[in-house]
PDB file of C-alpha atoms in Angstrom:
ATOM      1  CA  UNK A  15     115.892 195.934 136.317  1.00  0.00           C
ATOM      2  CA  UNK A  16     119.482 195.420 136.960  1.00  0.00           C
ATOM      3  CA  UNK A  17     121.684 195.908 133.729  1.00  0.00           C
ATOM      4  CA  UNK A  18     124.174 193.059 132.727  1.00  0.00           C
ATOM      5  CA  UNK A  19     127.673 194.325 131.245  1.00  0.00           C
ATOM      6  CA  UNK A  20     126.796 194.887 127.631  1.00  0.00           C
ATOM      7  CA  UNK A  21     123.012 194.573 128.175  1.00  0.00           C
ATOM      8  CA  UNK A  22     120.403 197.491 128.966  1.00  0.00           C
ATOM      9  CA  UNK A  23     118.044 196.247 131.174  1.00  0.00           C
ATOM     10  CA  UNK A  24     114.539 198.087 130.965  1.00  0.00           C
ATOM     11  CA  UNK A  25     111.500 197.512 133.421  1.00  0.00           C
ATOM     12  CA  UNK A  26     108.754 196.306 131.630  1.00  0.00           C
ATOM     13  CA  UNK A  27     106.289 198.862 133.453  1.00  0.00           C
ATOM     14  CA  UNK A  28     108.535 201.824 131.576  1.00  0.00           C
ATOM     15  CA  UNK A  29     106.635 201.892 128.914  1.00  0.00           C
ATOM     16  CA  UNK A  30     107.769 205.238 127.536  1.00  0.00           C
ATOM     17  CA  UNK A  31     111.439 203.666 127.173  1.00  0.00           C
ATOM     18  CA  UNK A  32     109.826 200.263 125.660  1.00  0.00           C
ATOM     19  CA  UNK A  33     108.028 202.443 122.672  1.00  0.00           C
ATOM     20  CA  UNK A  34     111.583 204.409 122.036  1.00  0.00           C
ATOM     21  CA  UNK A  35     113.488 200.636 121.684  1.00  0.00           C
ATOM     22  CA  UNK A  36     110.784 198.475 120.189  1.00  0.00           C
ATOM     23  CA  UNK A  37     110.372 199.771 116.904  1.00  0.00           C
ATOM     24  CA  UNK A  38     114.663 199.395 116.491  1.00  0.00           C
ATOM     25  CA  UNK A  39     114.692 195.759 117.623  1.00  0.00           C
ATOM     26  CA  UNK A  40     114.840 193.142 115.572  1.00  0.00           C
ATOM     27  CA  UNK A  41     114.815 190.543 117.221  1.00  0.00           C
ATOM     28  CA  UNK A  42     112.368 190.101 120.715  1.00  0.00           C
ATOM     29  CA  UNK A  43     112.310 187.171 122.898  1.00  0.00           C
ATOM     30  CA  UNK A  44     109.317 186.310 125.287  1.00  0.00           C
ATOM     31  CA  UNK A  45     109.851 184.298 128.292  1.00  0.00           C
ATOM     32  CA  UNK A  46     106.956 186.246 130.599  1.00  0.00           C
ATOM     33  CA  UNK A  47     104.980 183.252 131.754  1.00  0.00           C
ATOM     34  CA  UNK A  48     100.675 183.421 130.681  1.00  0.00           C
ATOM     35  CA  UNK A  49      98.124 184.277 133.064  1.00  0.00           C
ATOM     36  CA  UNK A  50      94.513 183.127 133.523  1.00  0.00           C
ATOM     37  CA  UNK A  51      92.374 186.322 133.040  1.00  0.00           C
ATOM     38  CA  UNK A  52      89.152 184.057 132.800  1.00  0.00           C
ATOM     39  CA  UNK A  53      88.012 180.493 133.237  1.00  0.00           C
ATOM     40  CA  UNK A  54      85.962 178.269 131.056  1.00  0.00           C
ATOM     41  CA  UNK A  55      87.043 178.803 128.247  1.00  0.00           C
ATOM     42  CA  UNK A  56      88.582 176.797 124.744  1.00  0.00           C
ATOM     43  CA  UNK A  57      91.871 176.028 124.709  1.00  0.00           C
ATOM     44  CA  UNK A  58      92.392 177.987 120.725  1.00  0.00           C
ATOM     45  CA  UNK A  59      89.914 180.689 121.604  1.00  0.00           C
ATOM     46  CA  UNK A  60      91.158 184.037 121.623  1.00  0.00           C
ATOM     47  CA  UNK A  61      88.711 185.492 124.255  1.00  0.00           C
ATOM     48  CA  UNK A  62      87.529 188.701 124.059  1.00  0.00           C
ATOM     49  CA  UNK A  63      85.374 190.968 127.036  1.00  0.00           C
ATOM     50  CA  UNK A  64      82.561 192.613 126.258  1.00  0.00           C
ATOM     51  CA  UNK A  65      83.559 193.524 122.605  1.00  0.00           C
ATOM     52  CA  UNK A  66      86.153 195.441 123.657  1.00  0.00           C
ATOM     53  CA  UNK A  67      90.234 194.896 123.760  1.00  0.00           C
ATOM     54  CA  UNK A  68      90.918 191.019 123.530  1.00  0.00           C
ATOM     55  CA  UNK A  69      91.811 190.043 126.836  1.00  0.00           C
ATOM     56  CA  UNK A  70      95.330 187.878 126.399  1.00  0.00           C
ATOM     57  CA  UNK A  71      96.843 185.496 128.247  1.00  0.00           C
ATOM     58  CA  UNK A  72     100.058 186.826 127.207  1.00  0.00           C
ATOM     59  CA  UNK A  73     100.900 189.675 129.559  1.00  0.00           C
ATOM     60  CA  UNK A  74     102.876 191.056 126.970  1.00  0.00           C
ATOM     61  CA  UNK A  75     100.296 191.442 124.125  1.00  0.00           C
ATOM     62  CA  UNK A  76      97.581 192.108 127.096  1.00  0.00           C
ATOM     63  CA  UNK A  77      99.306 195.091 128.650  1.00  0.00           C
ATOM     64  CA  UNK A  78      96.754 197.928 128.006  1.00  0.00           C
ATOM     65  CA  UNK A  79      99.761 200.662 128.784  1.00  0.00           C
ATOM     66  CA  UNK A  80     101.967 198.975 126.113  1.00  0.00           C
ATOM     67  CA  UNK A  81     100.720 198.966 122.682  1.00  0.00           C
ATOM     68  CA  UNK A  82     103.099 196.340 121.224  1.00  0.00           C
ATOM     69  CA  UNK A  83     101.120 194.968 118.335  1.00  0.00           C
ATOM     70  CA  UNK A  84     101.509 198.487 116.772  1.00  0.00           C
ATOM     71  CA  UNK A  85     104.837 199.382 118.042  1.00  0.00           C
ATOM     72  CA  UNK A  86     106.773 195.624 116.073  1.00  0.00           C
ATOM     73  CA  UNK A  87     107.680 196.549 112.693  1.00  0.00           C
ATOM     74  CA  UNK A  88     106.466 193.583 109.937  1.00  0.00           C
ATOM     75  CA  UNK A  89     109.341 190.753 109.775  1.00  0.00           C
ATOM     76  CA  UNK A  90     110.762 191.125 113.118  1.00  0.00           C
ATOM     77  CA  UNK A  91     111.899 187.941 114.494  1.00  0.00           C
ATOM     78  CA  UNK A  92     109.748 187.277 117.347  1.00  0.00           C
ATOM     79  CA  UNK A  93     110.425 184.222 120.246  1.00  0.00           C
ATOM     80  CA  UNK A  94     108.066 182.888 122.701  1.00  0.00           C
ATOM     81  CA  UNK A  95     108.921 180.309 125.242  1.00  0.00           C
ATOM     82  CA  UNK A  96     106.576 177.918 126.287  1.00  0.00           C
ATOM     83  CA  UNK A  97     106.135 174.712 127.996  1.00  0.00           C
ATOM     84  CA  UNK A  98     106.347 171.166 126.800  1.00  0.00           C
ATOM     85  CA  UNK A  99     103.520 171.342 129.634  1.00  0.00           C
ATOM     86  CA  UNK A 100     100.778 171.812 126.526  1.00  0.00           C
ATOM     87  CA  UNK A 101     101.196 168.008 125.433  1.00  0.00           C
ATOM     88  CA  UNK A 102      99.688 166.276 128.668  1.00  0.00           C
ATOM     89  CA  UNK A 103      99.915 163.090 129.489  1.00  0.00           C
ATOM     90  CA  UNK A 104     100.857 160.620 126.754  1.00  0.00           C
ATOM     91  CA  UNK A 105     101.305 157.408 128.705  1.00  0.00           C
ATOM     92  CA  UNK A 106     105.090 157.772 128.539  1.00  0.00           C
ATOM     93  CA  UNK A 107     105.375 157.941 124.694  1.00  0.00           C
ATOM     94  CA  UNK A 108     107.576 159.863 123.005  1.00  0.00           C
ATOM     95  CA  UNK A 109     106.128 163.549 121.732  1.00  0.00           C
ATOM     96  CA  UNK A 110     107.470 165.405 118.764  1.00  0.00           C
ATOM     97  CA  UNK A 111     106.064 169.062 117.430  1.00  0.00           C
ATOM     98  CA  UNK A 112     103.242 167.134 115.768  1.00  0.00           C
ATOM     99  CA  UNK A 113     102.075 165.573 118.439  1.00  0.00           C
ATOM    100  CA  UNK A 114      98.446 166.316 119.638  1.00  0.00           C
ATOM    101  CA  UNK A 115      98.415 168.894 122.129  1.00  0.00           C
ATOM    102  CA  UNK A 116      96.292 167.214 125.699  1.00  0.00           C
ATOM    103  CA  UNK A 117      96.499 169.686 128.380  1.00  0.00           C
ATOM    104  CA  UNK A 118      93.662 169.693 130.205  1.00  0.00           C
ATOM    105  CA  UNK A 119      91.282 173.221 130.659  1.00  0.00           C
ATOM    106  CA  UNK A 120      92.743 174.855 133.706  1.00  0.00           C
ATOM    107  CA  UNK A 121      96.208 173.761 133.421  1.00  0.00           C
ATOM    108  CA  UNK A 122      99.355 175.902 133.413  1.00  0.00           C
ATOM    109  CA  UNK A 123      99.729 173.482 129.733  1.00  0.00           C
ATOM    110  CA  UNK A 124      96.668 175.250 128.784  1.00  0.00           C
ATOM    111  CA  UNK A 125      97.361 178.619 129.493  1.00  0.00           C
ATOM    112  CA  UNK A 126     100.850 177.998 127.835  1.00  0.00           C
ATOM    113  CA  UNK A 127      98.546 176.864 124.651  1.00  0.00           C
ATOM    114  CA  UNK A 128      96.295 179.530 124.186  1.00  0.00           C
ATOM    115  CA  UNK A 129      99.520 181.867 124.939  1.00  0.00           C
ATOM    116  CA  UNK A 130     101.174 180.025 121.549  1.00  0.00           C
ATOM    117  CA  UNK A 131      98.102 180.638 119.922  1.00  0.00           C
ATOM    118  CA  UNK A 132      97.771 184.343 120.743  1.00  0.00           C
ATOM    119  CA  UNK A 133     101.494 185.001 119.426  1.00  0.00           C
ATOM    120  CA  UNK A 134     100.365 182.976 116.261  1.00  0.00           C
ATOM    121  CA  UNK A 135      97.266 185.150 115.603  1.00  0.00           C
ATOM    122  CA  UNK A 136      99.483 188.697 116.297  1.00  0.00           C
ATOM    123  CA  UNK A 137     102.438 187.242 113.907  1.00  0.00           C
ATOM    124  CA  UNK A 138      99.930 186.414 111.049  1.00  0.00           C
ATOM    125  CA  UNK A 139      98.370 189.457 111.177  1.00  0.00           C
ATOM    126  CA  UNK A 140     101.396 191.606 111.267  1.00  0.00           C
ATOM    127  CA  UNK A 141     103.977 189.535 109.497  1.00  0.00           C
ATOM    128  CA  UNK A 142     105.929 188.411 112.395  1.00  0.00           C
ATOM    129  CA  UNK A 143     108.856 185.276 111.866  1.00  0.00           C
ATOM    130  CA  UNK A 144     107.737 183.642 115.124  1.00  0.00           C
ATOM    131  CA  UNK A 145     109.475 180.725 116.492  1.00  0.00           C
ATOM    132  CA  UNK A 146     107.795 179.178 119.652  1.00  0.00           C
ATOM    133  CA  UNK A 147     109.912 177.325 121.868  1.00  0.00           C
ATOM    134  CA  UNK A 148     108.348 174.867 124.040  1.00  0.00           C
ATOM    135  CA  UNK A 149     110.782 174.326 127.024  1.00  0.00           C
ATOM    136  CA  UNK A 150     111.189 170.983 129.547  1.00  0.00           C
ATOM    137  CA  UNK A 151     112.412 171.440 132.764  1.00  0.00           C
ATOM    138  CA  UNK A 152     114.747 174.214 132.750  1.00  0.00           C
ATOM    139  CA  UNK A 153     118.124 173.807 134.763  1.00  0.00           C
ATOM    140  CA  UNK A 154     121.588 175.795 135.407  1.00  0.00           C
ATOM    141  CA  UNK A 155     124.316 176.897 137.336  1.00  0.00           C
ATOM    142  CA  UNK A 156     121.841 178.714 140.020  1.00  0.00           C
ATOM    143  CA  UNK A 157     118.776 176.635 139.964  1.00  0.00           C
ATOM    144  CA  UNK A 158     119.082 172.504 140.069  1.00  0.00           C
ATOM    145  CA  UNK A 159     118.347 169.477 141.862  1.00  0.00           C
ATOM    146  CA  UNK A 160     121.649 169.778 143.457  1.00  0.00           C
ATOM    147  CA  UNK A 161     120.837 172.757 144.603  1.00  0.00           C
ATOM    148  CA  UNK A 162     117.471 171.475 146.019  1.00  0.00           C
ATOM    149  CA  UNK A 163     119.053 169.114 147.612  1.00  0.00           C
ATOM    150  CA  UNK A 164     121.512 171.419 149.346  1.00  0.00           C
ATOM    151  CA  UNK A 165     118.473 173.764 150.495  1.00  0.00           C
ATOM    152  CA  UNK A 166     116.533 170.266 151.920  1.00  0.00           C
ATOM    153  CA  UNK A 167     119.832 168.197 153.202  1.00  0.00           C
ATOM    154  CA  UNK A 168     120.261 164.512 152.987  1.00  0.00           C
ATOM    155  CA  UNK A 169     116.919 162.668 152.513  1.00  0.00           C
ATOM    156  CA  UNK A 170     114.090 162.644 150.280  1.00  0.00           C
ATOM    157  CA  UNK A 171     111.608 165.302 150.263  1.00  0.00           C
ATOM    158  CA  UNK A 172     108.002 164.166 151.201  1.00  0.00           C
ATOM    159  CA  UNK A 173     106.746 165.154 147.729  1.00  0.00           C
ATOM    160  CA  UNK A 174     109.446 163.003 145.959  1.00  0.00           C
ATOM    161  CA  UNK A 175     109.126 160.035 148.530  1.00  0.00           C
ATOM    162  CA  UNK A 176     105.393 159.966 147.193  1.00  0.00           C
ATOM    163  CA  UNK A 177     106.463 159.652 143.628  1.00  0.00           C
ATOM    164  CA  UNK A 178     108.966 156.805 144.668  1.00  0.00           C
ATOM    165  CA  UNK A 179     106.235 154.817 146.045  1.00  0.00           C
ATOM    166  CA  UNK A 180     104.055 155.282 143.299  1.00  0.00           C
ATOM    167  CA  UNK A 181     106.571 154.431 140.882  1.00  0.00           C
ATOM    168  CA  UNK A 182     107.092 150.996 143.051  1.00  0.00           C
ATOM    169  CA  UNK A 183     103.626 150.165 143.084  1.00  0.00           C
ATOM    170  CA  UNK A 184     103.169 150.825 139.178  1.00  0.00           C
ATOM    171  CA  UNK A 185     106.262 149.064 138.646  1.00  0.00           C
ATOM    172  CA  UNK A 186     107.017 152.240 136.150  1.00  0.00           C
ATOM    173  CA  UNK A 187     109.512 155.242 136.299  1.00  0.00           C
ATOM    174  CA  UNK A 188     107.738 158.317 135.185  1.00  0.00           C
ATOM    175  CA  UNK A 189     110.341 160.068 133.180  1.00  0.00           C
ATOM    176  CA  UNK A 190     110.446 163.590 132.557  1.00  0.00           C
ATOM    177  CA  UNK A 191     112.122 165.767 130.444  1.00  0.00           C
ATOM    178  CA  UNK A 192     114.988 168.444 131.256  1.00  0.00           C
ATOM    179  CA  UNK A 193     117.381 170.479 129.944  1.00  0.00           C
ATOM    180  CA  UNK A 194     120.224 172.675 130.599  1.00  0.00           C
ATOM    181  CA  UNK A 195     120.090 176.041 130.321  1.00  0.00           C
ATOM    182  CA  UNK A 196     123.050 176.583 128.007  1.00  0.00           C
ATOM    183  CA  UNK A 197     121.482 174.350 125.990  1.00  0.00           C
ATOM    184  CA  UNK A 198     118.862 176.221 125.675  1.00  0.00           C
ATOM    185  CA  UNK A 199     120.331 179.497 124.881  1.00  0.00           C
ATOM    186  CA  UNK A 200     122.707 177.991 121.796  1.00  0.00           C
ATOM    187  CA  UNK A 201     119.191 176.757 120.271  1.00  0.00           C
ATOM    188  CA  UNK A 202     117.485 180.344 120.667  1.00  0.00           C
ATOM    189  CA  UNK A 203     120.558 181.991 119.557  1.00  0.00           C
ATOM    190  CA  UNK A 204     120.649 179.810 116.342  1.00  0.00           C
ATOM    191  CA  UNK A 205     116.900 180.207 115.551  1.00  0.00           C
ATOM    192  CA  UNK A 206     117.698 184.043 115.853  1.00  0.00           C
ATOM    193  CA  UNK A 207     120.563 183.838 112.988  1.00  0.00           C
ATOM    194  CA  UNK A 208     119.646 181.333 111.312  1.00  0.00           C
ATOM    195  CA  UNK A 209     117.737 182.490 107.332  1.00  0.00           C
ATOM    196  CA  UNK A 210     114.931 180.630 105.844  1.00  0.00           C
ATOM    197  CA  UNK A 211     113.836 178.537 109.097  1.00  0.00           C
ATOM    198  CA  UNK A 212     110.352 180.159 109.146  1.00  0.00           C
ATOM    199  CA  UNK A 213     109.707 179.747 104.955  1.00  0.00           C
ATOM    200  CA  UNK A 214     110.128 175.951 105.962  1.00  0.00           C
ATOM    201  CA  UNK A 215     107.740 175.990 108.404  1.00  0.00           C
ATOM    202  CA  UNK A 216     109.903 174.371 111.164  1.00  0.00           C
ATOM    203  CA  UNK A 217     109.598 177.803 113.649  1.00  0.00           C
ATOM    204  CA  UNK A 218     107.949 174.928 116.864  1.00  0.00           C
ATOM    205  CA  UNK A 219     111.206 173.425 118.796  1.00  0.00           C
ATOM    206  CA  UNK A 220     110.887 171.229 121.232  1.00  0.00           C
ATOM    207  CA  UNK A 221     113.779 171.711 124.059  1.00  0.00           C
ATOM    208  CA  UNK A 222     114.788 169.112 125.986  1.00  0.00           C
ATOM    209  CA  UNK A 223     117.622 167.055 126.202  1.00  0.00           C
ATOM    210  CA  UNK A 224     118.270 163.240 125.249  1.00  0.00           C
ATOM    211  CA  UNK A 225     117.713 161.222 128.565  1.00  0.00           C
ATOM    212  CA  UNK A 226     114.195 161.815 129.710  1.00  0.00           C
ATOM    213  CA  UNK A 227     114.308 160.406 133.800  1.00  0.00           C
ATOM    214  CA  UNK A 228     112.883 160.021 137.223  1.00  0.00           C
ATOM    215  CA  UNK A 229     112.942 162.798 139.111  1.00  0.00           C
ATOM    216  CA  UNK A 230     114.118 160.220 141.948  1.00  0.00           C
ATOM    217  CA  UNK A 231     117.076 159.205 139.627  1.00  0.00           C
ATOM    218  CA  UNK A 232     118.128 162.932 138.653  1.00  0.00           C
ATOM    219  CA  UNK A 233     118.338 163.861 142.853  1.00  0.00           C
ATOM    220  CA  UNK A 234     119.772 160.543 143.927  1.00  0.00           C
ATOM    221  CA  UNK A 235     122.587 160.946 141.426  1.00  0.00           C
ATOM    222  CA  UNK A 236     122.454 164.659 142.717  1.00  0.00           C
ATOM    223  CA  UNK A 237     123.145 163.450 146.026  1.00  0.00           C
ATOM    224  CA  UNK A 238     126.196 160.801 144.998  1.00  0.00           C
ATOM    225  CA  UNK A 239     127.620 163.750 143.310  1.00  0.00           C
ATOM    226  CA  UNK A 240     127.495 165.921 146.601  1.00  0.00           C
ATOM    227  CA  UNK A 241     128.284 163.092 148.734  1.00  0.00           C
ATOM    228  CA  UNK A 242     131.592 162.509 146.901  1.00  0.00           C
ATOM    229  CA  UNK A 243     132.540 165.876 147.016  1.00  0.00           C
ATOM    230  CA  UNK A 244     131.723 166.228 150.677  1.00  0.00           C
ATOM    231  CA  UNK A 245     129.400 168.973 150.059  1.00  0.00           C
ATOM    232  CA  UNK A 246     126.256 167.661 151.514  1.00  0.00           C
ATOM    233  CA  UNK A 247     124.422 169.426 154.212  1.00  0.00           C
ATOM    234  CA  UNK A 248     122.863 167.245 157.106  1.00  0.00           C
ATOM    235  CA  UNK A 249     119.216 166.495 157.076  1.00  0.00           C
ATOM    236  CA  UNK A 250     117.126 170.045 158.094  1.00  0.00           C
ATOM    237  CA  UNK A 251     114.632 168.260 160.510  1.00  0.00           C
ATOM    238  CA  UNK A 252     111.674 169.947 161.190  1.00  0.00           C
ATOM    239  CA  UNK A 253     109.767 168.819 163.724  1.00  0.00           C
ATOM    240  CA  UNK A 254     106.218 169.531 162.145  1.00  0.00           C
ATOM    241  CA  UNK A 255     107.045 167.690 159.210  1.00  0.00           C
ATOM    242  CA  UNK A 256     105.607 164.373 160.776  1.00  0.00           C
ATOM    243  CA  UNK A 257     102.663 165.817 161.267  1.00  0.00           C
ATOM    244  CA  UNK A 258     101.902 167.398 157.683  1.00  0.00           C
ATOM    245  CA  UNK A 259     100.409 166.297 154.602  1.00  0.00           C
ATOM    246  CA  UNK A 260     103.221 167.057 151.853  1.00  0.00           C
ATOM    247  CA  UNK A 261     101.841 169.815 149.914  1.00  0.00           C
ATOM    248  CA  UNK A 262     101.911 169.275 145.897  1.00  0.00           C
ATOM    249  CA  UNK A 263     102.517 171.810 143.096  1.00  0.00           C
ATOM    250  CA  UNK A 264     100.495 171.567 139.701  1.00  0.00           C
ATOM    251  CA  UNK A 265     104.184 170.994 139.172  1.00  0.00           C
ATOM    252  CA  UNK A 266     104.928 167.722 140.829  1.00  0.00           C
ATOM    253  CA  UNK A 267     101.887 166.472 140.181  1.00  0.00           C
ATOM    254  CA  UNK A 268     101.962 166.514 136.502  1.00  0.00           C
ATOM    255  CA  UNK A 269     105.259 164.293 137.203  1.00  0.00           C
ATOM    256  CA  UNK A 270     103.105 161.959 138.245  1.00  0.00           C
ATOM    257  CA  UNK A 271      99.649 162.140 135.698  1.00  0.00           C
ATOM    258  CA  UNK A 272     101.495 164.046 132.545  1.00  0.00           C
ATOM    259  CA  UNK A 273     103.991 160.890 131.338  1.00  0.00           C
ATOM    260  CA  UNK A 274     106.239 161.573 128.554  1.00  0.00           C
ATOM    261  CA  UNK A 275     109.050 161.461 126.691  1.00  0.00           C
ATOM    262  CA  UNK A 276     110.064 164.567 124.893  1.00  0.00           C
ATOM    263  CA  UNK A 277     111.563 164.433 121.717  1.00  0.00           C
ATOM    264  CA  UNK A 278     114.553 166.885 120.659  1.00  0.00           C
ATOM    265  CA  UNK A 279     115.109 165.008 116.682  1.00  0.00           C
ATOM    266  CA  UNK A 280     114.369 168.570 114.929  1.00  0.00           C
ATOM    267  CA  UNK A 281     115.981 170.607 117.955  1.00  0.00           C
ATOM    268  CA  UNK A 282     119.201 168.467 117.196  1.00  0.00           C
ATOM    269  CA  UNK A 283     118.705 168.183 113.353  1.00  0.00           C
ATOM    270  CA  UNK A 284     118.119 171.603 112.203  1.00  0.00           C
ATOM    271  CA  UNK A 285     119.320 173.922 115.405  1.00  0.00           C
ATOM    272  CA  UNK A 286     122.587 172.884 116.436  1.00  0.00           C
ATOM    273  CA  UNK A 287     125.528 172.975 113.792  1.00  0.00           C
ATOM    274  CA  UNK A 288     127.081 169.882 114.771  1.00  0.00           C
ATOM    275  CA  UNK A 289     123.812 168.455 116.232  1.00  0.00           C
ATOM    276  CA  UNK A 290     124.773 167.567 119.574  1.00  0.00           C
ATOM    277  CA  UNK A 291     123.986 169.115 123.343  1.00  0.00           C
ATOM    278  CA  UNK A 292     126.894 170.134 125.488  1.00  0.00           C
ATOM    279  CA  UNK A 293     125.058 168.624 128.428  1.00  0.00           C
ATOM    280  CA  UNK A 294     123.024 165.480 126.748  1.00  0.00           C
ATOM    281  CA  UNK A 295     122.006 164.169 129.821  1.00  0.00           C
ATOM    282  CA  UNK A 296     121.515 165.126 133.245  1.00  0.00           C
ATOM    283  CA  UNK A 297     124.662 163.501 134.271  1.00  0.00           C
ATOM    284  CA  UNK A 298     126.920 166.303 132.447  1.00  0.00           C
ATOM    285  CA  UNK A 299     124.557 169.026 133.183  1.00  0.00           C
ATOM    286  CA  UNK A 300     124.757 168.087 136.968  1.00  0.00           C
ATOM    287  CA  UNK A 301     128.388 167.590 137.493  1.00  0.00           C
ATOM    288  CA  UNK A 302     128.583 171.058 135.608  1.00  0.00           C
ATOM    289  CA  UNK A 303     126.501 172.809 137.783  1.00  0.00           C
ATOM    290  CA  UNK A 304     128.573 171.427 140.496  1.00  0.00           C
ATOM    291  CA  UNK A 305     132.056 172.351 139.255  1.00  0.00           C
ATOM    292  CA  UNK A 306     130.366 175.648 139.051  1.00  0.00           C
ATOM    293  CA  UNK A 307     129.242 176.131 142.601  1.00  0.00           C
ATOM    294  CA  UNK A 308     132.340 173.775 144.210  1.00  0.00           C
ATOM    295  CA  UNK A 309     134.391 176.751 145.288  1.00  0.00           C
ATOM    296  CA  UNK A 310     131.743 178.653 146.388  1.00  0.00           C
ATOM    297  CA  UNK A 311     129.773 175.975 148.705  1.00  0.00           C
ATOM    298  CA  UNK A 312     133.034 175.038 149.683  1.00  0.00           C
ATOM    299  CA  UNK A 313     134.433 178.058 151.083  1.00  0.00           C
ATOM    300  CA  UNK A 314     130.552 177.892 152.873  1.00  0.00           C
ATOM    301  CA  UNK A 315     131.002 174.950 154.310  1.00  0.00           C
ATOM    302  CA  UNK A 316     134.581 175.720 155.814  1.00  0.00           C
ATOM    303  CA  UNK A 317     132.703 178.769 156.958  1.00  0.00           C
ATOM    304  CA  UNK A 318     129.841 176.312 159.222  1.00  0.00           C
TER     305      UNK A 318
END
């Protein structure tokens, strides 16, 4: 771990240091993504091995060294982050927090699910205020489609020039959902201040911001922005690149099988004091990120 001015930073495999802190937090975010300890099994079962320890997808509440369900004192204010992944495909609707869950069994969206439902279990039995955040595509100052594009150079990757055929023969634009990290922190930090959220029952935020789009669109405007700045690399050509299949993520494809719109009404509503994102689109976030990194990928490319 590598501290942060004002922040101590703590491996989470030193567990002896975790047991002296825990018990004097009060307030304990998870963002440690699930894993799949099994297969087969229901997306709201609990699973447990040989009637032993229940075996979690949560790393967190399944590390055997780490005892946390008896180390949280009752009322602690407890966040997990999870995916807007769980909804599955909706056929481009728009989803809310009452939406039905979809995910399909052996998705990352159900992993994320039975992850939500672990924390929901642990909180009820030891009188946890958990909030559950379920997160769109996160994006920031060191991790963007600008900066994808940078890494690739000019041109479509193979993975997104499949998408932009699909969409053409479908005649549709597969919008997904995204939203800036800032963004993102402001709602957690609110949830964490803010009294009386969980006796209302409103502790499951979507995040995401207010212009769902086409991956296509968000790294062709990418590309105008870099363009006009002059800060776009030439095409990287590999010369094997003819010759392969593009390879897809569970990722990309659920760009292309999991449509939606995601919803950010209660986000907005009950979140954010003046109810508004500081990047409400991927247009502001984007040219942010970008007036962020301009000096630096500047001074890099006087350096080529």
């Amino acid at each position: 771990a590598k501290d942060i001015d004002g922040i101590r930073a703590i491996n989470f495999e030193s567990y002896q240091e975790l047991e002296d802190i825990i018990p004097s937090c009060t307030h304990i975010l998870i963002t440690i993504p699930p894993v799949d300890h099994s297969s087969g099994l229901d997306k709201n079962d609990n699973a447990t091995f040989g009637g032993g320890r229940p075996k979690f997808c949560d790393p967190v509440l399944n590390q055997s060294n780490l005892s946390i369900q008896n180390l949280i004192p009752a009322n602690t204010w407890i966040g997990y982050v999870s995916s807007t992944s769980v909804y599955g495909n909706h056929d481009g609707e728009w989803v809310n927090e009452d939406s039905e869950v979809k995910c399909k069994p052996g998705t990352k969206g159900e992993l994320y699910y039975r992850a939500e439902n672990e924390w929901r279990k642990a909180a009820q039995t030891y009188s946890w205020k958990l909030h559950i955040f379920r997160s769109s595509g996160l994006y920031g100052d060191e991790r963007s489609a600008i900066h994808t594009i940078r890494k690739r150079g000019a041109g479509l990757d193979p993975v997104d020039k499949v998408a932009k055929s699909n969409q053409g023969k479908s005649n549709k634009s597969f919008p997904t959902s995204r939203i800036h990290e800032e963004d993102v922190s402001r709602a957690i930090l609110s949830a964490m201040v803010c009294e009386g959220l969980e006796s209302c029952g409103n502790c499951l935020w979507n995040l995401a911001d207010d212009d769902p789009a086409p991956r296509t669109e968000v790294m062709e405007f990418g590309t105008q922005l870099l363009v006009e700045s002059n800060l776009l690399p030439p095409k990287k050509v590999d010369s094997n690149q003819s010759s392969r299949i593009p390879q897809q993520s569970e990722r990309a494809r659920r760009r292309l099988t999991d449509r939606k719109r995601v919803g950010n009404h209660r986000l907005k509503d009950l979140l954010l004091p003046d109810g508004k994102l500081i990047y409400p689109t991927y247009r502001e976030g984007l040219q942010s990120v970008l007036d962020c990194n301009r000096k630096e990928w500047t001074s890099d490319a006087a350096s080529e």
